[in-house]
PDB file of C-alpha atoms in Angstrom:
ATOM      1  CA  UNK E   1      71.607  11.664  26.371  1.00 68.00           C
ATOM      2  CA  UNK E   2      69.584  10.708  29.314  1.00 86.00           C
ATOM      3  CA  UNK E   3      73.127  10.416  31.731  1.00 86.00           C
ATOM      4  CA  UNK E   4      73.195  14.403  30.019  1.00 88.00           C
ATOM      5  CA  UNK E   5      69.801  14.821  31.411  1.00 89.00           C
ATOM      6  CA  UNK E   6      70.676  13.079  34.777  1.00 89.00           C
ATOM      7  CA  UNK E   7      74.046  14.730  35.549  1.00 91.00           C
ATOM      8  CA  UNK E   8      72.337  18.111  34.399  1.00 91.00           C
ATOM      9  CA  UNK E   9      69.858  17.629  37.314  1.00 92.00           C
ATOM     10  CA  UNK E  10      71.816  16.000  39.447  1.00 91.00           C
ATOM     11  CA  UNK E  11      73.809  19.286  39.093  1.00 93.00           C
ATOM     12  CA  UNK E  12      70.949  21.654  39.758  1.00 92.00           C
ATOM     13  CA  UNK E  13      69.494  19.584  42.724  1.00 93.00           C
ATOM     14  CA  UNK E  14      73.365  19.865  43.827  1.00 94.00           C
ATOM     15  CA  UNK E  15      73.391  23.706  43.372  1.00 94.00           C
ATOM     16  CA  UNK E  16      70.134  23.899  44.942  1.00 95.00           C
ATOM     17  CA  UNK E  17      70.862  22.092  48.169  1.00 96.00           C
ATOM     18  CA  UNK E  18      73.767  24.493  48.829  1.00 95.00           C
ATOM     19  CA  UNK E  19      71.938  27.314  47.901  1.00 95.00           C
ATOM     20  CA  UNK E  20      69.624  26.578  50.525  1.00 96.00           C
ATOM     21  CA  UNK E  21      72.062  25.251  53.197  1.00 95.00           C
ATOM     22  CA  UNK E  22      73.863  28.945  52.698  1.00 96.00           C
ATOM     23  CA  UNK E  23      70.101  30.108  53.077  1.00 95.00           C
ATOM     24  CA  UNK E  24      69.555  28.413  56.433  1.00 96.00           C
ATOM     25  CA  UNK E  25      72.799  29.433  57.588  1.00 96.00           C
ATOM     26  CA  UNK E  26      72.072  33.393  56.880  1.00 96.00           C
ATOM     27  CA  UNK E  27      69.098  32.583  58.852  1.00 96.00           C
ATOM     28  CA  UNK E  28      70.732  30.992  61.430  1.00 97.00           C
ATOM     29  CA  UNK E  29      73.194  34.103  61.640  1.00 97.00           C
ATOM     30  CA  UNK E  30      70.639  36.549  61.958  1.00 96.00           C
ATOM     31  CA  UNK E  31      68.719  34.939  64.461  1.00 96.00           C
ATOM     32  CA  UNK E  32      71.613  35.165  66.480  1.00 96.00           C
ATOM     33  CA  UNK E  33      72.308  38.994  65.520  1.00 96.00           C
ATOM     34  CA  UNK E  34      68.698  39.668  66.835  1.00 97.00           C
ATOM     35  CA  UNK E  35      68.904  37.614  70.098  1.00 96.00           C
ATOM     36  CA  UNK E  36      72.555  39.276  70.729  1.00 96.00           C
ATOM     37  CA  UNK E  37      70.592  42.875  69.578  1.00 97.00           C
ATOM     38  CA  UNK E  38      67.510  42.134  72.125  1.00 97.00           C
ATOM     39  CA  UNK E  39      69.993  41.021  74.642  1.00 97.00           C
ATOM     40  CA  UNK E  40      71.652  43.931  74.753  1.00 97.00           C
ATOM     41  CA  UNK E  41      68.508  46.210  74.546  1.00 97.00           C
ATOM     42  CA  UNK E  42      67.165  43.864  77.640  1.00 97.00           C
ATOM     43  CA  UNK E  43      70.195  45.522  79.412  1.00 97.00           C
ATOM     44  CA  UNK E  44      70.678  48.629  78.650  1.00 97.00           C
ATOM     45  CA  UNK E  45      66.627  48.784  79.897  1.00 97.00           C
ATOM     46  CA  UNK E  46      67.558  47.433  82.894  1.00 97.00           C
ATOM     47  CA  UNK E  47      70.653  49.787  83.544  1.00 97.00           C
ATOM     48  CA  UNK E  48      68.633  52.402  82.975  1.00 97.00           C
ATOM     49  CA  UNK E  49      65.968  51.296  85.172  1.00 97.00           C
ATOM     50  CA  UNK E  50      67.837  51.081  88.043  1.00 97.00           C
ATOM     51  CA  UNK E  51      69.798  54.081  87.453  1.00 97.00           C
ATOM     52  CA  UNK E  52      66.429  55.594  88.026  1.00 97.00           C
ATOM     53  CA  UNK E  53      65.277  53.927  90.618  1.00 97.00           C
ATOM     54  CA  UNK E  54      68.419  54.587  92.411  1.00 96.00           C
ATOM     55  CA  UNK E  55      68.164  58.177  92.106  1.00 96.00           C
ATOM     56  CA  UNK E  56      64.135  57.684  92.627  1.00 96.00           C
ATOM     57  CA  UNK E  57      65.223  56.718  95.895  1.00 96.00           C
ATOM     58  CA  UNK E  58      67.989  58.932  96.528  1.00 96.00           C
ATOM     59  CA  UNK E  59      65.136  61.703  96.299  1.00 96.00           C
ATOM     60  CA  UNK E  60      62.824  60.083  97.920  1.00 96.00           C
ATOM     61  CA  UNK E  61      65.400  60.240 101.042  1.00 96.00           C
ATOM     62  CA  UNK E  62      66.170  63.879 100.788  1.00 96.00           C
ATOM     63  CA  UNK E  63      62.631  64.695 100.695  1.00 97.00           C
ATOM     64  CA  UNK E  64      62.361  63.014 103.574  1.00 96.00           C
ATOM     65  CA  UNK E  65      65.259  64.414 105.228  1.00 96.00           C
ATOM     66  CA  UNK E  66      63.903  68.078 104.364  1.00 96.00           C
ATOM     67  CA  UNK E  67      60.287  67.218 106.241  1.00 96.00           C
ATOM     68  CA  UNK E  68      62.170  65.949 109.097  1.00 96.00           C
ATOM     69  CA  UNK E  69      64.186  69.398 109.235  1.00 96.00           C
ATOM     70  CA  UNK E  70      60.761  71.315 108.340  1.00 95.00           C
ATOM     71  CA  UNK E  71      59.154  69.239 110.796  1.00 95.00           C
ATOM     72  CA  UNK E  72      61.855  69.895 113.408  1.00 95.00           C
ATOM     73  CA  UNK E  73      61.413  73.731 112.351  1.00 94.00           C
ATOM     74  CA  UNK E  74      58.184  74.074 113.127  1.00 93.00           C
ATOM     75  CA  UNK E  75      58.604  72.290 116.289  1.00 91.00           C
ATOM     76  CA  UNK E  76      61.419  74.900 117.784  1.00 89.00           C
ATOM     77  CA  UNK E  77      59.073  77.897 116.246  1.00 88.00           C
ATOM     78  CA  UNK E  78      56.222  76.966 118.248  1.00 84.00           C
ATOM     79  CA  UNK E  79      58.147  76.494 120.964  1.00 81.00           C
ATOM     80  CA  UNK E  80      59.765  79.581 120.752  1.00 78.00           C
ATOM     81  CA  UNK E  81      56.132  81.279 120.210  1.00 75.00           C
ATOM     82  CA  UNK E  82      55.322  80.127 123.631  1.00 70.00           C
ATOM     83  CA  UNK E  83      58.080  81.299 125.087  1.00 65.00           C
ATOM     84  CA  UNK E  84      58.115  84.745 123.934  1.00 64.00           C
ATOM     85  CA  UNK E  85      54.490  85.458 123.981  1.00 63.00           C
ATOM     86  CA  UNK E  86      53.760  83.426 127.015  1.00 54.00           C
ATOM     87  CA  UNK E  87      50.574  82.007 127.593  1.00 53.00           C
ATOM     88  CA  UNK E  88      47.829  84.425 128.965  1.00 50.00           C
ATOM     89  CA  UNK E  89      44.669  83.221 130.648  1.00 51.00           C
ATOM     90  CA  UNK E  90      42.001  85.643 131.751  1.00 50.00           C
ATOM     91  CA  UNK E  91      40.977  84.723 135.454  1.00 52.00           C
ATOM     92  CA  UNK E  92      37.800  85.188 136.796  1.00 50.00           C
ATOM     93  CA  UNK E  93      39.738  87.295 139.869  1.00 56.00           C
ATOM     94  CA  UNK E  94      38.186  89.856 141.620  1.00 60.00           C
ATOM     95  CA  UNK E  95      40.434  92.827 140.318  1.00 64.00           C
ATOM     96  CA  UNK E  96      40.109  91.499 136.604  1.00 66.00           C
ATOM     97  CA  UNK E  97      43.776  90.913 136.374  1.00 70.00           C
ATOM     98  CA  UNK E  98      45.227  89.123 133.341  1.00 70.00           C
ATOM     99  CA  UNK E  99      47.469  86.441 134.477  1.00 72.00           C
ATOM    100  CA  UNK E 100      50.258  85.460 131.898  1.00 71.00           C
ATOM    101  CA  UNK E 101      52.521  82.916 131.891  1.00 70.00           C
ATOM    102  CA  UNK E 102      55.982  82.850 130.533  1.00 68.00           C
ATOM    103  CA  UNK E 103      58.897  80.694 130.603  1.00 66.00           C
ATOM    104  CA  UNK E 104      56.884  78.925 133.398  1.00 68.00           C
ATOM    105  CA  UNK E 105      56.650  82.548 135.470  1.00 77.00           C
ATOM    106  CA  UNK E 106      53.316  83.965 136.106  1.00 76.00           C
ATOM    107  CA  UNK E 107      52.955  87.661 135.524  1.00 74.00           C
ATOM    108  CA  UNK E 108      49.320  89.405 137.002  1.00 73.00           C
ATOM    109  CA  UNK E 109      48.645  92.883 134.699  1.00 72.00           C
ATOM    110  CA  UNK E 110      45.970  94.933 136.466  1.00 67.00           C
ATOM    111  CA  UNK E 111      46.410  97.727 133.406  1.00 63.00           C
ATOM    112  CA  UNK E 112      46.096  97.445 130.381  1.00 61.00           C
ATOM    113  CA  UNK E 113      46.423 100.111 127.370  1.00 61.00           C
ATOM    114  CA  UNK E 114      46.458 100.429 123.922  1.00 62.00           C
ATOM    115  CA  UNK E 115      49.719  99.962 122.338  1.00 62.00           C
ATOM    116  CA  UNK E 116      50.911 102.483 120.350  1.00 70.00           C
ATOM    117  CA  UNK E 117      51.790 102.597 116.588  1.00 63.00           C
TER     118      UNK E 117
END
């Protein structure tokens, strides 16, 4: 009765054993599974990432580009403003003309009137 007993046990130890080297290897698998799954997470982050900084940067350049231009604007505006309204300078003359300069000439007005609407 007792070898009963013993191979009985035996059998369930046996059973047991298995049952938790099958356990171990689920584990095993699905540690795996989650490092393969947080792998792949880790790059699609980083894809995305640099996808934006990429474009970050792409914008970053044509903003730039566009205050250059604006910049460049601004510059030729002024420069046309002088040129077409001339710089005017009231001198202390005797006659009370108004000298104005344009386009490096020098005009002398010794009239003036109102301009008309």
């Amino acid at each position: 009765m007792s070898l009963r007993i013993k191979a009985v046990v035996d059998k369930f130890v046996e059973e047991l054993k298995e049952a938790l080297d099958a356990d171990i290897q689920d584990r095993i698998m699905k540690d795996r599974e989650m490092q393969s799954y947080i792998q792949e997470r880790e790059r699609e982050v980083a894809e995305r990432e640099a996808a934006w900084k990429a474009d970050l940067s792409r914008r970053e350049a044509e903003i730039a580009r566009q205050e250059a231009r604006l910049k460049m604007e601004r510059d030729n505006l002024e420069k046309e403003k002088s040129v077409l309204m001339g710089t005017a300078s009231n001198q202390d003359n005797q006659d009370g003309a108004l000298e104005i300069t344009v386009s490096g000439e020098k005009y002398r007005c010794l009239r003036f009137a109102k301009a008309k609407k």
